[in-house]
Short mmCIF file of C-alpha atoms in Angstrom, two decimals:
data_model
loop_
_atom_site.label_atom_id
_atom_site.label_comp_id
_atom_site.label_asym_id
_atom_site.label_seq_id
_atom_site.Cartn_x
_atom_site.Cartn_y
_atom_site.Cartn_z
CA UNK A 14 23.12 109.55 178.90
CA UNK A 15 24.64 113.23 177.49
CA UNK A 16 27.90 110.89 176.96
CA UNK A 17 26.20 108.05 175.24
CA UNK A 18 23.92 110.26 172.62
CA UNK A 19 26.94 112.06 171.97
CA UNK A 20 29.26 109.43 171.12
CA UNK A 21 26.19 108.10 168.97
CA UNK A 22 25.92 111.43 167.11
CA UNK A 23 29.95 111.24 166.51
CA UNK A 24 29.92 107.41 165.31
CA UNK A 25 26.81 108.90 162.71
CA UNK A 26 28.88 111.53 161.35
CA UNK A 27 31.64 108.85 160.18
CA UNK A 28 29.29 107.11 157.82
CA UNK A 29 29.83 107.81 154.68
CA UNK A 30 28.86 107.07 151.21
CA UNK A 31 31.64 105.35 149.15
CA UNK A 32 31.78 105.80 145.07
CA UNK A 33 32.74 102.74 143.12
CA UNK A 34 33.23 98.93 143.83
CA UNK A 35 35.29 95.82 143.47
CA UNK A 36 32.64 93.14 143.21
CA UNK A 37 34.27 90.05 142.46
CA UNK A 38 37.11 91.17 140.46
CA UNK A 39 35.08 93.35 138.09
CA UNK A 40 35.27 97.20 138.80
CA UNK A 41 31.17 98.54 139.54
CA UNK A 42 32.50 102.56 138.72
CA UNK A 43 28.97 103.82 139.09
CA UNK A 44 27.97 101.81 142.37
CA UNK A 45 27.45 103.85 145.24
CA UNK A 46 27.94 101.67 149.27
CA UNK A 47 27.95 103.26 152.69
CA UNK A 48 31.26 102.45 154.53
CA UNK A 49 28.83 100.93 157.70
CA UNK A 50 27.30 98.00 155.82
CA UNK A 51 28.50 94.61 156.66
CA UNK A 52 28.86 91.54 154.34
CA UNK A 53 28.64 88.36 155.68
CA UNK A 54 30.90 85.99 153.03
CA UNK A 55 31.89 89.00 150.45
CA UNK A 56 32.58 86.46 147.96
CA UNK A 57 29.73 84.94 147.36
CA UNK A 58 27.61 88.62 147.00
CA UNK A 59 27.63 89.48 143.07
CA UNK A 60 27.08 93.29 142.74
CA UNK A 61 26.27 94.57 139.45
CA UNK A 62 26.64 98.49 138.49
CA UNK A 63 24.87 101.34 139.78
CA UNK A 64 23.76 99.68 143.02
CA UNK A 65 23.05 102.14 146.15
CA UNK A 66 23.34 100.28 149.45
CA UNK A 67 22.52 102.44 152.71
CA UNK A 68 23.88 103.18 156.02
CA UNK A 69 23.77 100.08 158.80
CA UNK A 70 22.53 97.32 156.31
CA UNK A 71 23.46 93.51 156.35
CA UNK A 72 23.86 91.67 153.00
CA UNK A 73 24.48 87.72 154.01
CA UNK A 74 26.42 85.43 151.38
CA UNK A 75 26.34 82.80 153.31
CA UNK A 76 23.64 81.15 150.86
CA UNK A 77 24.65 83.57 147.26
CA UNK A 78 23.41 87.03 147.26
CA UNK A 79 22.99 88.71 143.57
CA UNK A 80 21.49 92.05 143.13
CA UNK A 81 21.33 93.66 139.48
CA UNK A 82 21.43 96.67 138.13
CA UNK A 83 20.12 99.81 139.48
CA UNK A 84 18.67 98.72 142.40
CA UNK A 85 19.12 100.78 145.54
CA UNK A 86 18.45 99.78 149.20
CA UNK A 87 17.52 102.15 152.31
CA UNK A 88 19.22 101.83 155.78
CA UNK A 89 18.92 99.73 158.22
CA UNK A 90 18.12 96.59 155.94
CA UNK A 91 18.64 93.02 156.36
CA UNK A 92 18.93 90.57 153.73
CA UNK A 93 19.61 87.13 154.48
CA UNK A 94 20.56 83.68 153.06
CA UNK A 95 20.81 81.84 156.37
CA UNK A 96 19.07 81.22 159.34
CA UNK A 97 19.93 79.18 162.17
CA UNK A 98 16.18 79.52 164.04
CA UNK A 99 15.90 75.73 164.14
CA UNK A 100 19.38 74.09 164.10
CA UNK A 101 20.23 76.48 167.42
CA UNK A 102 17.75 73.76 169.63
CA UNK A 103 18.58 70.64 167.89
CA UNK A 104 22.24 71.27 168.19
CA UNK A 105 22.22 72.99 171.62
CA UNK A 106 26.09 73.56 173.27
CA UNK A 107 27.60 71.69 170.45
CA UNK A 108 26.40 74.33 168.05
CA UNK A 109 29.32 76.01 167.37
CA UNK A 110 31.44 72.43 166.82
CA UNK A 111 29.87 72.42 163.05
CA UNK A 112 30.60 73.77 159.97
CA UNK A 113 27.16 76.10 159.21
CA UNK A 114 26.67 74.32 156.05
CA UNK A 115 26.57 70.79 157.94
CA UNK A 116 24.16 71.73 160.78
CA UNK A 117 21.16 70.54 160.80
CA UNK A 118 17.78 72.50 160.39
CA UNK A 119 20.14 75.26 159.33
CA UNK A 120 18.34 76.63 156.25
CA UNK A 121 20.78 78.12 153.55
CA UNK A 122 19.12 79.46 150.23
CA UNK A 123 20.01 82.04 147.86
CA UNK A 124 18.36 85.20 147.10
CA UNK A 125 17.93 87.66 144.23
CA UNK A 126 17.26 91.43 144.03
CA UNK A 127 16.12 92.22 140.24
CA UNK A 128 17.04 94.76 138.13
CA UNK A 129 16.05 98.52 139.50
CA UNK A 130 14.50 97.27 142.45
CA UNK A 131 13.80 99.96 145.66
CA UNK A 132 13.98 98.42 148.98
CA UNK A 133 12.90 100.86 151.64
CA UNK A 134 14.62 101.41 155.40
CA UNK A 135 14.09 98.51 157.83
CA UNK A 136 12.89 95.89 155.39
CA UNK A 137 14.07 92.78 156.02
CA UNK A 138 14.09 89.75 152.72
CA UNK A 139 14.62 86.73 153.87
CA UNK A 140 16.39 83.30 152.13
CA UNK A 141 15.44 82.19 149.38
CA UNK A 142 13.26 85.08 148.06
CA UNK A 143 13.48 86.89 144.58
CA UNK A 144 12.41 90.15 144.11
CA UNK A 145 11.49 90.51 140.60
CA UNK A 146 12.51 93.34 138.47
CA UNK A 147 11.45 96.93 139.05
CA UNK A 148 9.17 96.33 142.42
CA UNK A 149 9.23 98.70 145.51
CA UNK A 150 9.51 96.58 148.58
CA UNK A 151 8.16 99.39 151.44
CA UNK A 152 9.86 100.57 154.35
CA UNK A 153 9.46 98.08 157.40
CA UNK A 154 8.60 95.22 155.05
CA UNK A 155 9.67 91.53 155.74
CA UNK A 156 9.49 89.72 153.00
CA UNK A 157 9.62 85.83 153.17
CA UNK A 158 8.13 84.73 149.72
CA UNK A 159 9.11 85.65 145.74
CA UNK A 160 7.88 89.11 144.64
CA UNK A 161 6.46 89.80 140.85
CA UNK A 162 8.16 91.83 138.76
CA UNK A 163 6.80 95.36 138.62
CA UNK A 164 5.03 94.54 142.22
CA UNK A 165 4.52 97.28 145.47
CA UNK A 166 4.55 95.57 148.70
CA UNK A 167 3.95 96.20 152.19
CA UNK A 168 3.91 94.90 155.89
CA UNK A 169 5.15 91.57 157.82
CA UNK A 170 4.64 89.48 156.04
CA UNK A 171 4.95 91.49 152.93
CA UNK A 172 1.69 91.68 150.35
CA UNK A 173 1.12 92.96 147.06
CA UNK A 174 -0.43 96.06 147.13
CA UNK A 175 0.36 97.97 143.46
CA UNK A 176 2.28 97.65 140.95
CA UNK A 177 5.37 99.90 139.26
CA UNK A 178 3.57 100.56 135.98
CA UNK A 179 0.91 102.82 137.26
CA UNK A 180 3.06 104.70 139.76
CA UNK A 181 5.89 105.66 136.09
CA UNK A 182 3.35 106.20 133.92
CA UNK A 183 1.44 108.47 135.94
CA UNK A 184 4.72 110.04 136.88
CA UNK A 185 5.23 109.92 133.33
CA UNK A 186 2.40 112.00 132.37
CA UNK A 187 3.30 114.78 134.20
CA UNK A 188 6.43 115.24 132.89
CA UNK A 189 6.66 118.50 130.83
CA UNK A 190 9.33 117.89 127.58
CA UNK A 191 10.89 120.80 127.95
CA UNK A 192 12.49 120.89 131.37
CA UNK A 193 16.30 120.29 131.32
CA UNK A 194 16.37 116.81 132.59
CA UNK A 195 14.03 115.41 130.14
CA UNK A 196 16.60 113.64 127.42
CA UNK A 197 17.64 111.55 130.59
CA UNK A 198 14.61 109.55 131.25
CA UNK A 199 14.78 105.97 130.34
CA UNK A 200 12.97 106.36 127.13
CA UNK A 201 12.99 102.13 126.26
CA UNK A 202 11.48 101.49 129.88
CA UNK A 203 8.80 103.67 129.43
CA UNK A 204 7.75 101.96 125.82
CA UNK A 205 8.12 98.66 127.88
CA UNK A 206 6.01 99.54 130.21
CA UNK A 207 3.33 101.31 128.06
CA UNK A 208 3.43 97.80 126.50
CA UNK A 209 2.69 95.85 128.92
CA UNK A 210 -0.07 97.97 129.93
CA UNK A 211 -1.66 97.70 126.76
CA UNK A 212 -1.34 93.91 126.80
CA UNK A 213 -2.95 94.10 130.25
CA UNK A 214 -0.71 91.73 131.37
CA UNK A 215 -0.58 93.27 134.44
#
């Protein structure tokens, strides 16, 4: 057991953060990706630029995988454009004699993480779903239907519970002008948002 903990605290200690990307043939200089997440069919995952991707996720191609800008994703999370949960029975011992976009019942559909999206540790979106621009999906979510843009949500299955425009503005207003990070918030967001809010469109 002293062995086994140990050799887990050793494997832990290799992960790593690497700075920059390659995402199909167009250099992502400001993308940050742990060196223990696994892509399942690289090429069809479109990264855009300053993406953080965690330690021990999945990101599945199989179906086309985009995520846009900003967005940043915890550990330990799943996102998937395939499932074989029905085409395992139909096609029993002769599973693995097709092609996984001939099986039947095997579901393939893309997904789409929008622009600054946060997707907290052990959430798992499944295929076909598109998180909308500038939501929080929470930690432990599963999430198996389109979120709104600017939406909070929580649990299995994952619900709306808030939305992004309260949480930064009320950030917002605690912000004192003179501290030395101030000129670096996102000045056009927060008119957008202050927008919208007056539109009540959300």
């Amino acid at each position: 057991m002293k062995k086994r903990i140990k050799d887990s605290i050793a494997e832990a200690a290799k992960s790593q953060m690497v700075y920059g990307y390659n995402a199909l043939g167009k250099n992502r200089p400001l993308t940050r990706i742990s060196n223990t997440v696994i892509m399942w069919h690289p090429e069809k995952i479109d990264i855009e630029d300053n993406i953080f991707i965690s330690h021990y996720t999945i990101l599945d191609g199989t179906g086309g995988l985009k995520i846009k800008e900003g967005s940043q994703i915890g550990a330990w999370v799943g996102i998937f454009t395939h499932s074989s949960h029905i085409s395992i029975r139909l096609l029993g011992r002769n599973y693995m004699k097709m092609s996984e976009y001939n099986k039947p019942g095997y579901v393939i559909a893309p997904v789409e993480i929008g622009k600054y999206v946060f997707i907290g540790a052990g959430s798992v979106i499944l295929p076909g779903v598109k998180v909308g621009d500038h939501s929080i999906i929470s930690a432990g979510s599963v999430v198996h239907k389109d979120v709104p843009s600017f939406s909070v949500v929580l649990g299995s299955p994952a619900r709306v519970i808030a939305n992004t425009i309260d949480l930064d503005l009320k950030e917002y207003e605690k912000i004192n002008s003179n501290t030395e990070w101030f000129p670096y918030i996102d000045k056009t967001y927060i008119e957008q948002i202050k927008a919208i809010k007056e539109n009540k469109s959300i």
